[in-house]
PDB file of C-alpha atoms in Angstrom:
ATOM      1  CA  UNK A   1    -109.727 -78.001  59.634  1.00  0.00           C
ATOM      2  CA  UNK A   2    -109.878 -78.613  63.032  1.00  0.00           C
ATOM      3  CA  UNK A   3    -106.151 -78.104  63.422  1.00  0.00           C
ATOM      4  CA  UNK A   4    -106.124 -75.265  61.479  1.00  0.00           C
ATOM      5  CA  UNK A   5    -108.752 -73.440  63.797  1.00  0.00           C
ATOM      6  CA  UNK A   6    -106.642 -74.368  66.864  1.00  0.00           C
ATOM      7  CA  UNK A   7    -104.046 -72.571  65.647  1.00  0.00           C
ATOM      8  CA  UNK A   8    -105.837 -69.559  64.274  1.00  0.00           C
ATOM      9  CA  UNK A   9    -107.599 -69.802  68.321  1.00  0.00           C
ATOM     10  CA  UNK A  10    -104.120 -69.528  69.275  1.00  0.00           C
ATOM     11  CA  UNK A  11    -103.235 -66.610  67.142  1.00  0.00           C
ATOM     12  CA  UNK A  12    -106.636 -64.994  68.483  1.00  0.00           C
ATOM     13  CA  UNK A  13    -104.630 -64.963  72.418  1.00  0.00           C
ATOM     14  CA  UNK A  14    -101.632 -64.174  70.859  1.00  0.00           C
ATOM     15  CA  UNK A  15    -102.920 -61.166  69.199  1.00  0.00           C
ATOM     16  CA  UNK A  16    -105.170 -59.636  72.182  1.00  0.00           C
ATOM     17  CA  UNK A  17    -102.194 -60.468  74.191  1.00  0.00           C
ATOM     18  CA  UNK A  18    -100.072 -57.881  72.107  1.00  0.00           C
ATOM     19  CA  UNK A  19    -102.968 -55.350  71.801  1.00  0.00           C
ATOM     20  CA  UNK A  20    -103.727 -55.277  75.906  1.00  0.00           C
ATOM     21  CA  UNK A  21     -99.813 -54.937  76.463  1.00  0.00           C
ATOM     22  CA  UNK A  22    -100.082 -51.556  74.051  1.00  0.00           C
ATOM     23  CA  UNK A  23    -102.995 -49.876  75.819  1.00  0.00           C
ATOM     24  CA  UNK A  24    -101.513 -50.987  78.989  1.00  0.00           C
ATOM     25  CA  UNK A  25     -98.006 -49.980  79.139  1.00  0.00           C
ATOM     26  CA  UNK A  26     -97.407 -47.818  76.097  1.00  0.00           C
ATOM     27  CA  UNK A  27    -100.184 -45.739  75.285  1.00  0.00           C
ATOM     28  CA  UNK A  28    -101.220 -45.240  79.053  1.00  0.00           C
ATOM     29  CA  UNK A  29     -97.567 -44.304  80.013  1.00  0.00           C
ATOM     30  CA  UNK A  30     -95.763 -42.550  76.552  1.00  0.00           C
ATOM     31  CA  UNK A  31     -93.716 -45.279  75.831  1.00  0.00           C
ATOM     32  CA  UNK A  32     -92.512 -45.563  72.447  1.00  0.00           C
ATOM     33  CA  UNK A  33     -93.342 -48.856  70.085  1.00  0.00           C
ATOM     34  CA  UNK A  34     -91.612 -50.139  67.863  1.00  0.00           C
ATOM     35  CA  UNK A  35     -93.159 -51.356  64.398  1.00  0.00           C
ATOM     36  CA  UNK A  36     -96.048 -50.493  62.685  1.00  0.00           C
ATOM     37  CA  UNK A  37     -97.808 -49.326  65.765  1.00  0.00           C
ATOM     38  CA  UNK A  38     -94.931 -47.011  66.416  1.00  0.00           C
ATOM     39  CA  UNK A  39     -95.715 -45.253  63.753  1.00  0.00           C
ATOM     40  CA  UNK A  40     -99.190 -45.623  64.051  1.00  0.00           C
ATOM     41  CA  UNK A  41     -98.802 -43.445  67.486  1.00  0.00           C
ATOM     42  CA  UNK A  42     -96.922 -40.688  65.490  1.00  0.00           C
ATOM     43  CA  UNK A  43    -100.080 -40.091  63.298  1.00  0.00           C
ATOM     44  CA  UNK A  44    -102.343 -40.377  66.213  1.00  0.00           C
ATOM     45  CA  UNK A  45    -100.671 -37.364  67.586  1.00  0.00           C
ATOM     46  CA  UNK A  46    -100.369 -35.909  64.297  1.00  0.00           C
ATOM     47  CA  UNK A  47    -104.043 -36.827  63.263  1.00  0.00           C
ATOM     48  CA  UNK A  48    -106.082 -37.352  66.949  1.00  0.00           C
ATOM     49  CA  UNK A  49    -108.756 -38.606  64.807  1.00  0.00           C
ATOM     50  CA  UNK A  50    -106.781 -41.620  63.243  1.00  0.00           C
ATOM     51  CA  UNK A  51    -106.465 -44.327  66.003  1.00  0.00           C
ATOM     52  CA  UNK A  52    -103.519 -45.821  66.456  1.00  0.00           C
ATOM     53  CA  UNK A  53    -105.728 -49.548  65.502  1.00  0.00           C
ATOM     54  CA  UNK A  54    -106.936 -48.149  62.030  1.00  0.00           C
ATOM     55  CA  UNK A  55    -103.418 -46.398  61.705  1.00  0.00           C
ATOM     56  CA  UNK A  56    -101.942 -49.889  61.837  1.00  0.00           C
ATOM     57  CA  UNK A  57    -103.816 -51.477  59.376  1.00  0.00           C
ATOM     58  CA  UNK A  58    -103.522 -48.822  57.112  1.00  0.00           C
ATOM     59  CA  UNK A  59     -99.838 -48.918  57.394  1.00  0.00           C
ATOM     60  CA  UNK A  60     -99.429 -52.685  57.092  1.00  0.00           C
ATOM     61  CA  UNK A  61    -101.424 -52.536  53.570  1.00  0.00           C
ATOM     62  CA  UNK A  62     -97.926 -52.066  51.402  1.00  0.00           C
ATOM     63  CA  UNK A  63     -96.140 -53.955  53.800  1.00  0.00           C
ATOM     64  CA  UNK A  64     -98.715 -56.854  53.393  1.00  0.00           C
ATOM     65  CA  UNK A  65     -98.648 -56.674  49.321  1.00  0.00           C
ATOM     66  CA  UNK A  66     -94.570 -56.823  49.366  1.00  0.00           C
ATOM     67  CA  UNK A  67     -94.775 -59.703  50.942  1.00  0.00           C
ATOM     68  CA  UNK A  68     -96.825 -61.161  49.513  1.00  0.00           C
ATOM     69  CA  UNK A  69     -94.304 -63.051  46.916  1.00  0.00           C
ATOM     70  CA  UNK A  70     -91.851 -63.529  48.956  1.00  0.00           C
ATOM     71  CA  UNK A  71     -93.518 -65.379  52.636  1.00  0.00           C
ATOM     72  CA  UNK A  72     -96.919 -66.571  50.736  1.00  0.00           C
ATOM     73  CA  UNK A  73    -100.397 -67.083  51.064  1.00  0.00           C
ATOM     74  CA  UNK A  74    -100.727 -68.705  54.012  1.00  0.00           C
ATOM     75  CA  UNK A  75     -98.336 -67.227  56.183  1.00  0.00           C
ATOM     76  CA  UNK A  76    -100.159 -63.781  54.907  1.00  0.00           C
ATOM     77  CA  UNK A  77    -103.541 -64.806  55.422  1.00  0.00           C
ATOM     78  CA  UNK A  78    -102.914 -66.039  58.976  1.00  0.00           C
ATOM     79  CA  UNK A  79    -100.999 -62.767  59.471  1.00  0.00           C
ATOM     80  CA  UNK A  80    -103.507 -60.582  58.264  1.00  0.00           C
ATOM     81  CA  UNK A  81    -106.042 -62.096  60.601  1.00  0.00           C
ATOM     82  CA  UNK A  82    -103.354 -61.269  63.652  1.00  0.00           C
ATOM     83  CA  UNK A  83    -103.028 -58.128  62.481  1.00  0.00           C
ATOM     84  CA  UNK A  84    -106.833 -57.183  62.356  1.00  0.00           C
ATOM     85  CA  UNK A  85    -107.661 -58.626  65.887  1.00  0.00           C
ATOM     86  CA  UNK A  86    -104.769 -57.490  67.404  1.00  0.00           C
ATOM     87  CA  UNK A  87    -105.481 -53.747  65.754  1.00  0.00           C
ATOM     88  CA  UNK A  88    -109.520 -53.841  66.619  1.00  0.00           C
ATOM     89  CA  UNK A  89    -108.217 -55.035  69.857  1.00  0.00           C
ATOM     90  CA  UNK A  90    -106.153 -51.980  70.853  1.00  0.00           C
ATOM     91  CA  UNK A  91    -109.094 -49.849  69.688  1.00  0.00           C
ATOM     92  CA  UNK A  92    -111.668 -51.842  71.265  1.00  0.00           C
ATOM     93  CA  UNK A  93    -109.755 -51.956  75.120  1.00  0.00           C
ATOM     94  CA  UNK A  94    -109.273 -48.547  74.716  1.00  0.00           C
ATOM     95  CA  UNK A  95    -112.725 -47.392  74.148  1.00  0.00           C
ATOM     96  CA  UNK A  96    -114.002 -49.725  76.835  1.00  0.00           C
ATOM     97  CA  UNK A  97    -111.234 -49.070  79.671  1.00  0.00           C
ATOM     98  CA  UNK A  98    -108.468 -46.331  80.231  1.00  0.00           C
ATOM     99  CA  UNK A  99    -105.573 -47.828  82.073  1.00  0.00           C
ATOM    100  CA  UNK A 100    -103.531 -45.456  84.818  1.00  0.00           C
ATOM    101  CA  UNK A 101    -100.392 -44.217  84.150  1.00  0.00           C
ATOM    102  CA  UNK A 102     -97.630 -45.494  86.174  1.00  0.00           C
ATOM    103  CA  UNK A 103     -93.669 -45.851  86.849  1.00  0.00           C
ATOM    104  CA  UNK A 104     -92.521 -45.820  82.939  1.00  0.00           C
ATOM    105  CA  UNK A 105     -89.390 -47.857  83.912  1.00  0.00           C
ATOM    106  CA  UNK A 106     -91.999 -50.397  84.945  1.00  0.00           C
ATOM    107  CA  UNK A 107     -94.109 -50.001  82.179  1.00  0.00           C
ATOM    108  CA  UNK A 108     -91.453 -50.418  79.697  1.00  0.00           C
ATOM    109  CA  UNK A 109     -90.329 -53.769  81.499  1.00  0.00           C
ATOM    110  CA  UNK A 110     -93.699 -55.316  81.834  1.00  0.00           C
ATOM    111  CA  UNK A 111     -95.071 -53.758  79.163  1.00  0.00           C
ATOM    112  CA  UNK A 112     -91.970 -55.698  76.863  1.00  0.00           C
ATOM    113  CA  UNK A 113     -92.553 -58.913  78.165  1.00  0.00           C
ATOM    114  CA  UNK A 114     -96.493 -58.793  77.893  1.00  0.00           C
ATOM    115  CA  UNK A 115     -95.535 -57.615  74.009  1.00  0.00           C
ATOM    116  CA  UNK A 116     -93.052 -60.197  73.657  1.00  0.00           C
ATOM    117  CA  UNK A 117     -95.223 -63.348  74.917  1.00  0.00           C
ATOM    118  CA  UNK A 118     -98.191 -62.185  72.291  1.00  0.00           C
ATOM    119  CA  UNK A 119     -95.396 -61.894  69.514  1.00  0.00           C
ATOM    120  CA  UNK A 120     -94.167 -65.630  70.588  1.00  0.00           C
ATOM    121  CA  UNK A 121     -97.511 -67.117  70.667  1.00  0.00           C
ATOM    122  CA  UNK A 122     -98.307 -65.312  67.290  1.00  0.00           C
ATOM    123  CA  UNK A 123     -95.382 -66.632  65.622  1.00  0.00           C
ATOM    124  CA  UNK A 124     -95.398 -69.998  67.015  1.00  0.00           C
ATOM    125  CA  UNK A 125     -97.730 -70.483  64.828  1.00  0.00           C
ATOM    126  CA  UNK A 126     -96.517 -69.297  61.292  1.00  0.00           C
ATOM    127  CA  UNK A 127     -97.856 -65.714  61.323  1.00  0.00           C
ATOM    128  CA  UNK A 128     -97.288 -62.146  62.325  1.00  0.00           C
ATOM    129  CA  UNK A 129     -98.673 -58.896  63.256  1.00  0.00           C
ATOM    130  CA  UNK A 130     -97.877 -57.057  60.190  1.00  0.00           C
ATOM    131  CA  UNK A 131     -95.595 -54.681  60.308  1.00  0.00           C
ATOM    132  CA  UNK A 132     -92.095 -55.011  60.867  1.00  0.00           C
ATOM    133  CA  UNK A 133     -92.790 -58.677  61.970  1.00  0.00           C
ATOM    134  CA  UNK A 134     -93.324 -58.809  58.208  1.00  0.00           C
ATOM    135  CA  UNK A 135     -89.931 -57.453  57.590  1.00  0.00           C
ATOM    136  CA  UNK A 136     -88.342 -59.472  60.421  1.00  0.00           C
ATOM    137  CA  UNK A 137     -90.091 -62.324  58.870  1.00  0.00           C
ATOM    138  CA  UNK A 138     -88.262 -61.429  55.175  1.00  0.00           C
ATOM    139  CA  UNK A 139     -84.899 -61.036  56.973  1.00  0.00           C
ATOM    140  CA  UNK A 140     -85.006 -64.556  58.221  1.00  0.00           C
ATOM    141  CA  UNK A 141     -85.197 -65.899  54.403  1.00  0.00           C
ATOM    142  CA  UNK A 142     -81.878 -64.117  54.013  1.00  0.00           C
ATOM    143  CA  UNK A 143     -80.549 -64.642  57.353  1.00  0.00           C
ATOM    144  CA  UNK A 144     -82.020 -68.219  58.174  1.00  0.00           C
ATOM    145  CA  UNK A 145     -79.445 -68.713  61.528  1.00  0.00           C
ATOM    146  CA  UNK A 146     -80.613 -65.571  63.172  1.00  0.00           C
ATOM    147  CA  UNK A 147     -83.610 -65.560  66.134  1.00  0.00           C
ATOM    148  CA  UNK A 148     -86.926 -64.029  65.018  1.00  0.00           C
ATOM    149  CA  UNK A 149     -86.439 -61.947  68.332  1.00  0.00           C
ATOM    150  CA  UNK A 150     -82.936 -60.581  67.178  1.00  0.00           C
ATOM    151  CA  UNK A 151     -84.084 -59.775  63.533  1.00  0.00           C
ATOM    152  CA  UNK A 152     -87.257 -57.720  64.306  1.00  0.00           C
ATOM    153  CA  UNK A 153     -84.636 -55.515  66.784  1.00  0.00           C
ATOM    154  CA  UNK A 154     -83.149 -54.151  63.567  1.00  0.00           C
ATOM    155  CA  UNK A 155     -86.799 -52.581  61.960  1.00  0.00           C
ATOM    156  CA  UNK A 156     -88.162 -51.772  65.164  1.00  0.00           C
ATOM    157  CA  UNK A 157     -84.740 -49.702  66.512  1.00  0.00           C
ATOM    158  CA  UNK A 158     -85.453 -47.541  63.449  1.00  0.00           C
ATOM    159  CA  UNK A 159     -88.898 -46.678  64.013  1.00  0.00           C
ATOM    160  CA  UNK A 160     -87.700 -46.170  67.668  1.00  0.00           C
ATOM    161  CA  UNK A 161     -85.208 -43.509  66.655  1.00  0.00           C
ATOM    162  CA  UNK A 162     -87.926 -42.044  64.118  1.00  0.00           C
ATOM    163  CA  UNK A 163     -90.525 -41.706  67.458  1.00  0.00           C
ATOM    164  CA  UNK A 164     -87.965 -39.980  69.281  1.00  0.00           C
ATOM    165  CA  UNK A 165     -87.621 -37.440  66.558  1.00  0.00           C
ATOM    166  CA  UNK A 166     -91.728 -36.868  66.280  1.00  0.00           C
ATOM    167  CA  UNK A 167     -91.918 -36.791  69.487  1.00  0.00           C
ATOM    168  CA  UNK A 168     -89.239 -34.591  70.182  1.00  0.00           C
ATOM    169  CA  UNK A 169     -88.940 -36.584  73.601  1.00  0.00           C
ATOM    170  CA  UNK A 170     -86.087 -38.796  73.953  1.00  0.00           C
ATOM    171  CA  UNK A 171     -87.210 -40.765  77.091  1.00  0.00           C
ATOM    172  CA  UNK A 172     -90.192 -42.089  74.613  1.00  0.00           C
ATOM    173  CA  UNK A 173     -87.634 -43.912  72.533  1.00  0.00           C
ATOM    174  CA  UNK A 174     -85.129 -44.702  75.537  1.00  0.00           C
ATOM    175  CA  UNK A 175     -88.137 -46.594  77.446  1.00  0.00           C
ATOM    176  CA  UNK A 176     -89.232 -47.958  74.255  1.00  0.00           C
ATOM    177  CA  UNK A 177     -85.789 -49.315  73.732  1.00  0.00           C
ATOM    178  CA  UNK A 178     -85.923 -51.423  76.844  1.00  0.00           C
ATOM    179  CA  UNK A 179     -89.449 -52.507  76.130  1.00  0.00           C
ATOM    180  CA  UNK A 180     -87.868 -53.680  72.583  1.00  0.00           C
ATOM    181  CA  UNK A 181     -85.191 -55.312  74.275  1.00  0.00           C
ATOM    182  CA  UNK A 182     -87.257 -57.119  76.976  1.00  0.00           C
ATOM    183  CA  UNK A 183     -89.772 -58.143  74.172  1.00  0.00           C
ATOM    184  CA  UNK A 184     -87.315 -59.819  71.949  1.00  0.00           C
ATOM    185  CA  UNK A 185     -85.524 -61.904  75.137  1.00  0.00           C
ATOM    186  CA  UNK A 186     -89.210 -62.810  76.139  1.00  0.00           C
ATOM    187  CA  UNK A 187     -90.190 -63.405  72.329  1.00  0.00           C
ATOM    188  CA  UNK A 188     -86.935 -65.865  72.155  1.00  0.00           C
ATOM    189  CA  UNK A 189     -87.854 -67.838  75.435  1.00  0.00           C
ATOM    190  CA  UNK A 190     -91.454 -68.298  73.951  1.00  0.00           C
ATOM    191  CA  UNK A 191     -90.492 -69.866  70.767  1.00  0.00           C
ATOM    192  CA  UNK A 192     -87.243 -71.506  71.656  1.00  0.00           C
ATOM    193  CA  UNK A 193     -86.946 -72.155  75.203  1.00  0.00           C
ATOM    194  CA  UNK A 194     -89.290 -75.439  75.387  1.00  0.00           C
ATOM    195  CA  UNK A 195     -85.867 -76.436  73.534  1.00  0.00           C
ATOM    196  CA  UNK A 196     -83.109 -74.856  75.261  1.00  0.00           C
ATOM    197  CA  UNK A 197     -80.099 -77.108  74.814  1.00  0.00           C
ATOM    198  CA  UNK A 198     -76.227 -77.296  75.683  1.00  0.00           C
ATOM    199  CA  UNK A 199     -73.380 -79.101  74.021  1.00  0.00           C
ATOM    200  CA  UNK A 200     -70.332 -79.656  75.767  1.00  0.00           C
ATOM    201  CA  UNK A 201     -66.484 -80.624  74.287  1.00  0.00           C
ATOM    202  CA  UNK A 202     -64.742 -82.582  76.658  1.00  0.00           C
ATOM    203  CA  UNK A 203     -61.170 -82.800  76.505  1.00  0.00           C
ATOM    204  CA  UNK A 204     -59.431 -85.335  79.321  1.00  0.00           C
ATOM    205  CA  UNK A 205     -56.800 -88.029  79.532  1.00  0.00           C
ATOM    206  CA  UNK A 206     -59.745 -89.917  81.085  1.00  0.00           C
ATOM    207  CA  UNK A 207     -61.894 -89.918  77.951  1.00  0.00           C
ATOM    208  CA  UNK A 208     -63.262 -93.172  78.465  1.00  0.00           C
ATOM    209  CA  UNK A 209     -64.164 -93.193  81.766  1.00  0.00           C
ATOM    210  CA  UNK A 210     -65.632 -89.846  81.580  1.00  0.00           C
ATOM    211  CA  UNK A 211     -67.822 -91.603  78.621  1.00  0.00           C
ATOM    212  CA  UNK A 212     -69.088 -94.092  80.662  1.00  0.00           C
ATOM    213  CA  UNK A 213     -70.045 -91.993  83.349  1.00  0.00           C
ATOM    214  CA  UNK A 214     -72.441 -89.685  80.303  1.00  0.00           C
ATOM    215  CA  UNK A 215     -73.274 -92.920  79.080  1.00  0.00           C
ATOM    216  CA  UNK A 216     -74.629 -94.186  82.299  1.00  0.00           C
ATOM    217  CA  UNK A 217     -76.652 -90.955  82.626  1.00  0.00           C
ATOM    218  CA  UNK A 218     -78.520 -91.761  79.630  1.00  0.00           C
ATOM    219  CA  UNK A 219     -77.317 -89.156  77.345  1.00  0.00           C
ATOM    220  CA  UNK A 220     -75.233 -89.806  74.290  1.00  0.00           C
ATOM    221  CA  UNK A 221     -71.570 -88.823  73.766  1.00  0.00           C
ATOM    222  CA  UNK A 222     -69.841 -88.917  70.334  1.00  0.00           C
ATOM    223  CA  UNK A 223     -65.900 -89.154  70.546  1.00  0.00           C
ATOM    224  CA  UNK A 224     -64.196 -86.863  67.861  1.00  0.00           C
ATOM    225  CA  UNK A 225     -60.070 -87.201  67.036  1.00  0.00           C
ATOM    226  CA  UNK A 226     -58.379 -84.849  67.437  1.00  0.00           C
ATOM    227  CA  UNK A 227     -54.695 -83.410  67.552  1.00  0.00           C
ATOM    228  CA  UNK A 228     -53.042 -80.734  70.154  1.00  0.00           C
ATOM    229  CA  UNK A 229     -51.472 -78.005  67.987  1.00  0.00           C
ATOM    230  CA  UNK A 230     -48.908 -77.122  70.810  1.00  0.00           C
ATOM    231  CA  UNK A 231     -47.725 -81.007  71.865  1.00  0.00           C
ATOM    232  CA  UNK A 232     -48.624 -82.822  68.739  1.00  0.00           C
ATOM    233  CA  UNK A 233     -50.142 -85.196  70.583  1.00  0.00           C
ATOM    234  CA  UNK A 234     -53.390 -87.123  69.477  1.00  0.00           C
ATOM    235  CA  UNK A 235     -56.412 -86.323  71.288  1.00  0.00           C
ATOM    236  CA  UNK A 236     -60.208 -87.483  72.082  1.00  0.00           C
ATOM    237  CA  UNK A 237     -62.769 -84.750  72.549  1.00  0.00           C
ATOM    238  CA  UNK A 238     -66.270 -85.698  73.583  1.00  0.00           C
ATOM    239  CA  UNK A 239     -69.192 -83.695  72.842  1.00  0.00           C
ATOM    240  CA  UNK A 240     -71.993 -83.996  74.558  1.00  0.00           C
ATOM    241  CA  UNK A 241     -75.686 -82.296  73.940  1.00  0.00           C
ATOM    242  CA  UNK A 242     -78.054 -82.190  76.435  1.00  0.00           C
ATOM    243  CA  UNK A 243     -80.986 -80.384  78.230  1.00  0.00           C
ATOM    244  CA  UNK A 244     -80.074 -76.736  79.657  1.00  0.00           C
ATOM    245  CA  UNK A 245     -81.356 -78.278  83.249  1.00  0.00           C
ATOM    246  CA  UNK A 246     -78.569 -81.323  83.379  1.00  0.00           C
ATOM    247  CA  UNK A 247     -75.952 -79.070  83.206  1.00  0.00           C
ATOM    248  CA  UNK A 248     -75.478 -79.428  86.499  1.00  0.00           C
ATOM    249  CA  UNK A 249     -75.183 -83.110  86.679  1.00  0.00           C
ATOM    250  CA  UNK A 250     -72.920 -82.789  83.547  1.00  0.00           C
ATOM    251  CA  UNK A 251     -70.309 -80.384  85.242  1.00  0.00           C
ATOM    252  CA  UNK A 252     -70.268 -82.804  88.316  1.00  0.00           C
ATOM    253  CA  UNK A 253     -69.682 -86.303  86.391  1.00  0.00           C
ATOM    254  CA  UNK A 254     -66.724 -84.651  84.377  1.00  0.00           C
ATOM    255  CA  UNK A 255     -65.077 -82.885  87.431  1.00  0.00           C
ATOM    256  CA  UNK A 256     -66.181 -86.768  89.533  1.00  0.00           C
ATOM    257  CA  UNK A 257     -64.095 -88.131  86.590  1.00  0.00           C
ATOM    258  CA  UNK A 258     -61.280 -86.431  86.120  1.00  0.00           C
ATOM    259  CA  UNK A 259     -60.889 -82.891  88.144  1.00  0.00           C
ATOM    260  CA  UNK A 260     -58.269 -81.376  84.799  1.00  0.00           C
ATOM    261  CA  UNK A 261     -60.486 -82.340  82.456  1.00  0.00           C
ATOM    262  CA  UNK A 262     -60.916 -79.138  79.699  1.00  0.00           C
ATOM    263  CA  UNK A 263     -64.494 -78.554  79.728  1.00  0.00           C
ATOM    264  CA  UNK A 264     -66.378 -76.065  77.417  1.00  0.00           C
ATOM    265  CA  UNK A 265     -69.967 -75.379  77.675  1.00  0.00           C
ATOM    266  CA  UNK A 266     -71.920 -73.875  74.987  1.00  0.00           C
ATOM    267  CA  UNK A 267     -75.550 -72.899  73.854  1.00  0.00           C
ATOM    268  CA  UNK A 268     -77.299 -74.509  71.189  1.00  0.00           C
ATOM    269  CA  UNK A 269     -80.057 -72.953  70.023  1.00  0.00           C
ATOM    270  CA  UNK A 270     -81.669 -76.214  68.255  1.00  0.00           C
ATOM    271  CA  UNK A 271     -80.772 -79.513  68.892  1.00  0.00           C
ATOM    272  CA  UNK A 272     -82.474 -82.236  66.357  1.00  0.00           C
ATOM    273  CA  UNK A 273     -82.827 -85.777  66.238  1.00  0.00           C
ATOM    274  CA  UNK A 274     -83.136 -88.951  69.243  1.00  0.00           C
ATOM    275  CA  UNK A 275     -83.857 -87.471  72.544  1.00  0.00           C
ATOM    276  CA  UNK A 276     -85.024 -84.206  71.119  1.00  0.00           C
ATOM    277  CA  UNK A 277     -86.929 -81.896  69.103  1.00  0.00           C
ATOM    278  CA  UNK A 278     -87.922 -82.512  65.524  1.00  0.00           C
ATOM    279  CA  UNK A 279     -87.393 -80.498  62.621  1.00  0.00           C
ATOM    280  CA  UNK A 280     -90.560 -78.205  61.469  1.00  0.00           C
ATOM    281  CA  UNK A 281     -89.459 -76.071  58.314  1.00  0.00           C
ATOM    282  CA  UNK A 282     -88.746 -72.271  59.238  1.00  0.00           C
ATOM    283  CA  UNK A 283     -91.924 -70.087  58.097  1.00  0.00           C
TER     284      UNK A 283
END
């Protein structure tokens, strides 16, 4: 119990997080959302007297009963709570405070990250705000290897191009685009940047030294055979995963070692196991 209200506490920031960034940056400035609460600002301009907070939930109700079957009960309970502070949030700042307009370049920029941190802190703990999250959420059954931040860019460009034809404004859905964009880059670092790994493959006559040299930096290496398509000749490639911040040090032992030395770099977006994170099943 007392872990599960930590986490619903956690939602709670999340959530108000998401709703301030709305009534700061977007509504105040005409910036077009994605989501839900994209559409939600359609039928407030359509219907003034429909707020863009009861528009939302009213919105999310098919959205929530489709997914129902497919994400379950918890993840759907947790997310309906999201989505009903995060919508009663919008409404309430907005009754209680009207923000300035101001640059919309800016407002898309900050206005994307503020969104994107909320989103992160939401979903970093099983849930969603409704909406498209819901959607983005049902994508990543199908398309487990895929970033929660890259999947909800496919629903929410949609709606984006949809505001832009209500609107009949195209700069809405251009600033909104970059807002998106920032969002999802901001929503990635969030969830998976505590994690941020490299691995490196290490090809060098001087395999072994090179070894000893990781070795002695206290990371592990793992020596893999290969053979050279062009010479024929039978190789030893060491990979190497570690921490995004040794890179550094990595690059210098390998070039210390052996200045040829074939070096390739690459991200890794989770890295399991001794030395680093642990596996938590993908909600």
């Amino acid at each position: 119990m007392k872990k599960q209200l930590r986490s619903y506490g956690i939602i709670t920031v999340g959530s108000v997080i998401f709703a301030l960034s709305f009534d700061w940056f977007f509504a105040a400035n005409a910036v077009g959302m994605g989501g839900i609460t994209g559409l939600a600002q359609v039928l407030n301009v359509l219907f003034p007297a429909l707020s863009v907070g009861i528009g939302t939930i009213l919105l999310n109700v098919p959205l929530f009963l489709a997914g129902w079957k497919f994400i379950g009960f918890h993840l759907l309970a947790s997310s309906l709570f999201s989505m009903t502070v995060s919508s009663l949030a919008m409404d309430g700042i907005a009754l209680l405070y009207t923000f300035s307009p101001m640059d919309p370049m800016l407002a898309s920029i900050c206005g994307g990250a503020m969104m994107g941190a909320g989103l992160g802190i939401v979903f970093s703990q099983g849930a969603t705000t409704g909406g498209t999250d819901i959607v983005a959420r049902l994508l990543k059954l199908k398309f487990p290897w895929l970033p929660m931040g890259k999947l909800i860019l496919i629903p929410d460009g949609v709606v984006l191009a949809l505001t832009a034809i209500a609107f009949q404004r195209l700069e809405t859905a251009l600033y909104g685009a970059v807002a998106l964009y920032v969002s999802s880059k901001v929503m990635d670092t969030v969830l998976y940047g505590r994690n941020a790994s490299k691995v490196a493959y290490i090809i060098s006559n001087h395999w072994q030294k090179i070894s000893d040299a990781i070795l002695a930096y206290d990371r592990g290496v793992t020596i893999l055979n290969a053979t050279g398509a062009y010479s024929g000749s039978e190789k030893h490639v060491l990979m190497v995963a570690f921490r995004q911040r040794e890179i550094v040090e990595i690059k210098e032992i390998v070039h210390e070692a052996d200045p040829a030395a074939f070096l390739i770099v690459c991200d890794a977006h989770d890295v399991l196991g001794e030395g680093f994170g642990e596996y938590q099943k993908e909600l």
